[in-house]
mmCIF file of C-alpha atoms in Angstrom:
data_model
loop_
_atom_site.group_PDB
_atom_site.id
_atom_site.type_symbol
_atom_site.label_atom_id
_atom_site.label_comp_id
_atom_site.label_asym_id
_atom_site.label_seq_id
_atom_site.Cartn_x
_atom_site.Cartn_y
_atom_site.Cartn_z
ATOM 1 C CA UNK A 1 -21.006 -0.644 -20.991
ATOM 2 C CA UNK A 2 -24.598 0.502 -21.302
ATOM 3 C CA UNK A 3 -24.890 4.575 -22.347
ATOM 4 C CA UNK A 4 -21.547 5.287 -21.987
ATOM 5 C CA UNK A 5 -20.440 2.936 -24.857
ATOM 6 C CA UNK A 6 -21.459 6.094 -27.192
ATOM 7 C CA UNK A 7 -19.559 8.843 -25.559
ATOM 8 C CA UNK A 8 -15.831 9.302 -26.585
ATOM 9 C CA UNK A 9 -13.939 7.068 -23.305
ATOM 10 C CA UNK A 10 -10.361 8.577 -24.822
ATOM 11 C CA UNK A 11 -9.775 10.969 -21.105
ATOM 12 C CA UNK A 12 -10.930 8.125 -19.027
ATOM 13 C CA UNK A 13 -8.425 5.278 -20.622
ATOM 14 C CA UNK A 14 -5.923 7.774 -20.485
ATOM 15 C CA UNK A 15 -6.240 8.283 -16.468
ATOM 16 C CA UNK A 16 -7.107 4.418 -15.739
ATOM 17 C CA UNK A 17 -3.510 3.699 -18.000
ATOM 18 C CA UNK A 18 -1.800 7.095 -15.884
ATOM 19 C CA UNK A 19 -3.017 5.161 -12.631
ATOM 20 C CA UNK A 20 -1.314 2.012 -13.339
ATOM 21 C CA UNK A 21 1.758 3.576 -14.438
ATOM 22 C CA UNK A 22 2.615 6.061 -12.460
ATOM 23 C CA UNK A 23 3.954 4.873 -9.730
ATOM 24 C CA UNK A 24 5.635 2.107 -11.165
ATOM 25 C CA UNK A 25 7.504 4.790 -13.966
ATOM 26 C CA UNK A 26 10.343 6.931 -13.925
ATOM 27 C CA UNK A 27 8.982 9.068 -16.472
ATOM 28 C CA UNK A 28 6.276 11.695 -16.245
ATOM 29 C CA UNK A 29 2.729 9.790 -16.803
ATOM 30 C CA UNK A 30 0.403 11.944 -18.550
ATOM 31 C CA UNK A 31 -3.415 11.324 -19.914
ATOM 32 C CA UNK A 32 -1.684 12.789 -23.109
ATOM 33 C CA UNK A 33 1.297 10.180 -23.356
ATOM 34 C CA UNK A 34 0.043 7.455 -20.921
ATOM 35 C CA UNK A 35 -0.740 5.173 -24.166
ATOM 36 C CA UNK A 36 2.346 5.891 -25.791
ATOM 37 C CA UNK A 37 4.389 4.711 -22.884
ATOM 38 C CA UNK A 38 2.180 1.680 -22.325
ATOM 39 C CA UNK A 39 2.882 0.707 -25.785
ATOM 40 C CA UNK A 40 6.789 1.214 -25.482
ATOM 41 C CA UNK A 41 6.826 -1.397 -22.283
ATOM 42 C CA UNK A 42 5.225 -3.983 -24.164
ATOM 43 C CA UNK A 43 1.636 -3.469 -22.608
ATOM 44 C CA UNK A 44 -1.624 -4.428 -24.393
ATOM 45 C CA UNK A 45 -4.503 -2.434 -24.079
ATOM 46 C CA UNK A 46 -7.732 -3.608 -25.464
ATOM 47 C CA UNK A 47 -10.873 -1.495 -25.358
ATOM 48 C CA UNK A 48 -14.360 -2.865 -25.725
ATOM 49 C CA UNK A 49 -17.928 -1.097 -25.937
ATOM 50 C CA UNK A 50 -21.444 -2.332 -25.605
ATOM 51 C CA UNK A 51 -24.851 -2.945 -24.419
ATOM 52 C CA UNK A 52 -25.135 -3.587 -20.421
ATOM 53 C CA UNK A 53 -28.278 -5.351 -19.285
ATOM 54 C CA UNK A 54 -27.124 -5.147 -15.538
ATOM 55 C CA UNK A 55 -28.586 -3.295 -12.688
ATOM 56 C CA UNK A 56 -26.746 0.050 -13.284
ATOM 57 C CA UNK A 57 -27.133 2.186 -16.383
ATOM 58 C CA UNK A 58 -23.300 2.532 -17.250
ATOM 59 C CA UNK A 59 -20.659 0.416 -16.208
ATOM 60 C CA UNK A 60 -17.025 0.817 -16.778
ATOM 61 C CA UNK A 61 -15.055 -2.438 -16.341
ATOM 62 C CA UNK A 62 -11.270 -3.038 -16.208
ATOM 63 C CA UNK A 63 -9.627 -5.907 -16.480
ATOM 64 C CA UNK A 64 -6.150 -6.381 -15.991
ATOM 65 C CA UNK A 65 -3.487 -9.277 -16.419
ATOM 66 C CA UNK A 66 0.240 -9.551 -14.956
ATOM 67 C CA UNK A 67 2.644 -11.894 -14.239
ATOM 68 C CA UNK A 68 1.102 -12.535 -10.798
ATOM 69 C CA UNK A 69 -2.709 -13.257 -11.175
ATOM 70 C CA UNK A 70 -6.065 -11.410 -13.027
ATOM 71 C CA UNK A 71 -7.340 -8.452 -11.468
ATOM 72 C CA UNK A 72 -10.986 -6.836 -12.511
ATOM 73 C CA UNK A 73 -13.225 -3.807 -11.300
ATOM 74 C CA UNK A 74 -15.679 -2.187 -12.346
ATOM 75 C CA UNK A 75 -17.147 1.259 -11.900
ATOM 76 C CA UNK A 76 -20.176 3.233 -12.352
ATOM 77 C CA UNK A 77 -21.657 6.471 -10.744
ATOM 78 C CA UNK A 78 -24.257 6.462 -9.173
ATOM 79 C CA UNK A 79 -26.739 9.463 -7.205
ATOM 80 C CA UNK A 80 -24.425 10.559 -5.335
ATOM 81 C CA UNK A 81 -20.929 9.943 -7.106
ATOM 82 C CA UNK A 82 -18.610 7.347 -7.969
ATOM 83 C CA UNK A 83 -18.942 3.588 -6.672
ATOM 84 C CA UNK A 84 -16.984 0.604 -6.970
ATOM 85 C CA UNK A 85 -19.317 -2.305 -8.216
ATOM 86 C CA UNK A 86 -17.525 -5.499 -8.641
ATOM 87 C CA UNK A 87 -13.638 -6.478 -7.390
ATOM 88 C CA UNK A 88 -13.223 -9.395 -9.126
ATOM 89 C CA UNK A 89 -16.457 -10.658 -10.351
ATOM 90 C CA UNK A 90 -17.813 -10.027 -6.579
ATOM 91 C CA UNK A 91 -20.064 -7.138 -6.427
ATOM 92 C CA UNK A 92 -19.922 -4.676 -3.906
ATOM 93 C CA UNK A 93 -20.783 -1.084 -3.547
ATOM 94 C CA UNK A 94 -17.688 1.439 -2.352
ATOM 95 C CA UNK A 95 -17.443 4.798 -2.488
ATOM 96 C CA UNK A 96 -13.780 5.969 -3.178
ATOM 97 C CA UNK A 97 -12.607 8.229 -0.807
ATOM 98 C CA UNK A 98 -13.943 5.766 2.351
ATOM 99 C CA UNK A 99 -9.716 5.585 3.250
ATOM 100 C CA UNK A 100 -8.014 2.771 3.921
ATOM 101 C CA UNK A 101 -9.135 -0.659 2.498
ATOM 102 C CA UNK A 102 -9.125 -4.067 3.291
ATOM 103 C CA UNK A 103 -9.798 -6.452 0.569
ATOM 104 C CA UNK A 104 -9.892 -10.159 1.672
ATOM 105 C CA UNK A 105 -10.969 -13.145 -0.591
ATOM 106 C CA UNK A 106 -12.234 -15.972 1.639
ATOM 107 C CA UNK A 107 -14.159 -18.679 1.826
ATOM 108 C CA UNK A 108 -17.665 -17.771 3.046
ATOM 109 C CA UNK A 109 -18.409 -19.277 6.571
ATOM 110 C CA UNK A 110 -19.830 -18.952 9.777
ATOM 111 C CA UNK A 111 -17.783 -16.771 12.192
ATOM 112 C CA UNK A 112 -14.710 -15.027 9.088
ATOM 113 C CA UNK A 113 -16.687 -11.795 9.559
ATOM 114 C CA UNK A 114 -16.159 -12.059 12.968
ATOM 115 C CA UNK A 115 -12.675 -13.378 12.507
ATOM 116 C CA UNK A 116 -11.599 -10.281 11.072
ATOM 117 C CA UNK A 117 -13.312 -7.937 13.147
ATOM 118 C CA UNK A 118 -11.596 -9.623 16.090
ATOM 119 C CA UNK A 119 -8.321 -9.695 15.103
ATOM 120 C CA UNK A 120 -8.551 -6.106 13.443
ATOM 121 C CA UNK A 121 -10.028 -4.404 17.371
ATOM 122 C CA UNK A 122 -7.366 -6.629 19.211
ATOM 123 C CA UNK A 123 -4.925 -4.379 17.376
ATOM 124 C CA UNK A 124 -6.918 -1.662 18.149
ATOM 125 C CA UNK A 125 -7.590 -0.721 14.346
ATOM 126 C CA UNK A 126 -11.153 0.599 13.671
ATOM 127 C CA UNK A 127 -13.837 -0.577 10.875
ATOM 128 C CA UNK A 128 -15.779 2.301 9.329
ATOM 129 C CA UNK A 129 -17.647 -0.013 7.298
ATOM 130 C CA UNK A 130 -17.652 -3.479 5.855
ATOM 131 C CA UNK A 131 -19.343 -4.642 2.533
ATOM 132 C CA UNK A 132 -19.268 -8.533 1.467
ATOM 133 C CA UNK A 133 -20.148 -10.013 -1.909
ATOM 134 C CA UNK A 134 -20.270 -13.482 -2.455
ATOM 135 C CA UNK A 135 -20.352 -16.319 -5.450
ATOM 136 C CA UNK A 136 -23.046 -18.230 -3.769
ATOM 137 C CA UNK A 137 -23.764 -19.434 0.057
ATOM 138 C CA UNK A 138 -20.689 -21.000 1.633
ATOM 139 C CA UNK A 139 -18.419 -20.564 -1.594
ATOM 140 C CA UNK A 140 -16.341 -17.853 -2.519
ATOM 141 C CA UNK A 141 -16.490 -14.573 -0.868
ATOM 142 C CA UNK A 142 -15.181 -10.778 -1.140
ATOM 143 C CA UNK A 143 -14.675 -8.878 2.166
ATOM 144 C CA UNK A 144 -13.933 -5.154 2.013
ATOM 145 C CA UNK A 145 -13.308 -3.747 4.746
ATOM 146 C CA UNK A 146 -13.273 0.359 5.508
ATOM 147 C CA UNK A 147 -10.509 1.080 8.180
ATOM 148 C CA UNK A 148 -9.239 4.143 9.674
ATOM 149 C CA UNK A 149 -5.940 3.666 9.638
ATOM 150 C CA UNK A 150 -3.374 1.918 7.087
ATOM 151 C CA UNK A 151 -2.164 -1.855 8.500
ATOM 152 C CA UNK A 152 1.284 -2.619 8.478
ATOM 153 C CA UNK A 153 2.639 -5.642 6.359
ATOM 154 C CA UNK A 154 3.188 -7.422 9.351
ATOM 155 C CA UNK A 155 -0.474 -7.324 9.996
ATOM 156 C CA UNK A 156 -1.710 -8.033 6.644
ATOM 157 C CA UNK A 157 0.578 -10.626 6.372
ATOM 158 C CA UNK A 158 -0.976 -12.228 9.812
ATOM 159 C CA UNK A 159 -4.597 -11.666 8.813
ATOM 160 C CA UNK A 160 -3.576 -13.571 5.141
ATOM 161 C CA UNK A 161 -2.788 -16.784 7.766
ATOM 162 C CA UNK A 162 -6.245 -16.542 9.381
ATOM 163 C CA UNK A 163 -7.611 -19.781 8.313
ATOM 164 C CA UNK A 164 -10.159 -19.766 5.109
ATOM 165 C CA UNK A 165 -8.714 -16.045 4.110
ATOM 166 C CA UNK A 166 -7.068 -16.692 0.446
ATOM 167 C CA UNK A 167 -5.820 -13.801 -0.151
ATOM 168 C CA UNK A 168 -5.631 -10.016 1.685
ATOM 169 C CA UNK A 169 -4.387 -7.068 -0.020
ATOM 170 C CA UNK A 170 -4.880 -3.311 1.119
ATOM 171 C CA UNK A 171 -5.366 -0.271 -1.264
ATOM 172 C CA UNK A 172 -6.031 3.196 -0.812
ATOM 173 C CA UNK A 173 -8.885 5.185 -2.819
#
């Protein structure tokens, strides 16, 4: 969206289709035959280009759909590199490369930030940072949280019990 809508996107599609493939594929994922085998599993990919009235210039935004939910981001970059914008229609600002993540969906009260941090030092694991976008007061709200080392299922699984947390899911950047 925005500028970039007129610049050929062909590289960048390739690496965003590598990326979802390659570690669920056998074969060698390349940005040369990354559509190809996208195509032979049945996938869909729809491109779209336009005008972006938003707060950043350019914005690059994925959306993808699988058997187990709807999953967006978008990305744009900004002085000094790359950010994440918006996880799922809640904007935040992340710069990949901040290590481990925690991503929790909750509902926005008094006392989850504090929830989290909590539970996260009683198991002695570390924040680096923390960035929170929300659908409006007391609705819907996105926690990320930096940490500096990777949780265990166990713990993500407990955290995903703490009440008001709808979903928590970790990823690495």
């Amino acid at each position: 969206l925005g500028e970039l809508a007129d610049v050929d996107v062909s590289p960048l599609k390739g690496a965003v289709i590598r990326g979802l493939l390659a570690p669920i594929s056998e074969e060698n994922v390349t940005l040369v035959n990354a559509s190809l085998i996208a195509e032979q599993r049945g996938m869909k990919i729809t491109e779209r280009k336009g005008h972006y009235d938003g707060i950043y210039k350019d914005l690059i935004r994925i959306h993808l759909t699988t058997s187990t939910g709807k999953t967006s981001i978008s990305a744009t970059v900004g002085h000094d590199g790359p950010h994440i914008a918006e996880i799922n229609e809640f904007w935040v600002d992340i710069s990949p490369g901040q290590g481990h993540l925690l991503i929790c969906e909750n509902l926005d009260r008094p006392g989850m930030i504090g929830r989290i941090g909590t539970f996260l030092g009683e198991k002695d694991l570390n924040i680096s940072f923390m960035r929170v976008g929300r659908e409006k007061v007391r609705g819907r709200a996105l926690m990320v949280l930096g940490l500096d080392d990777e949780l265990t299922p166990e713990l993500l699984e407990a955290i995903g019990r703490i009440p008001n947390i709808f979903t928590a899911r970790t990823a690495k950047l």
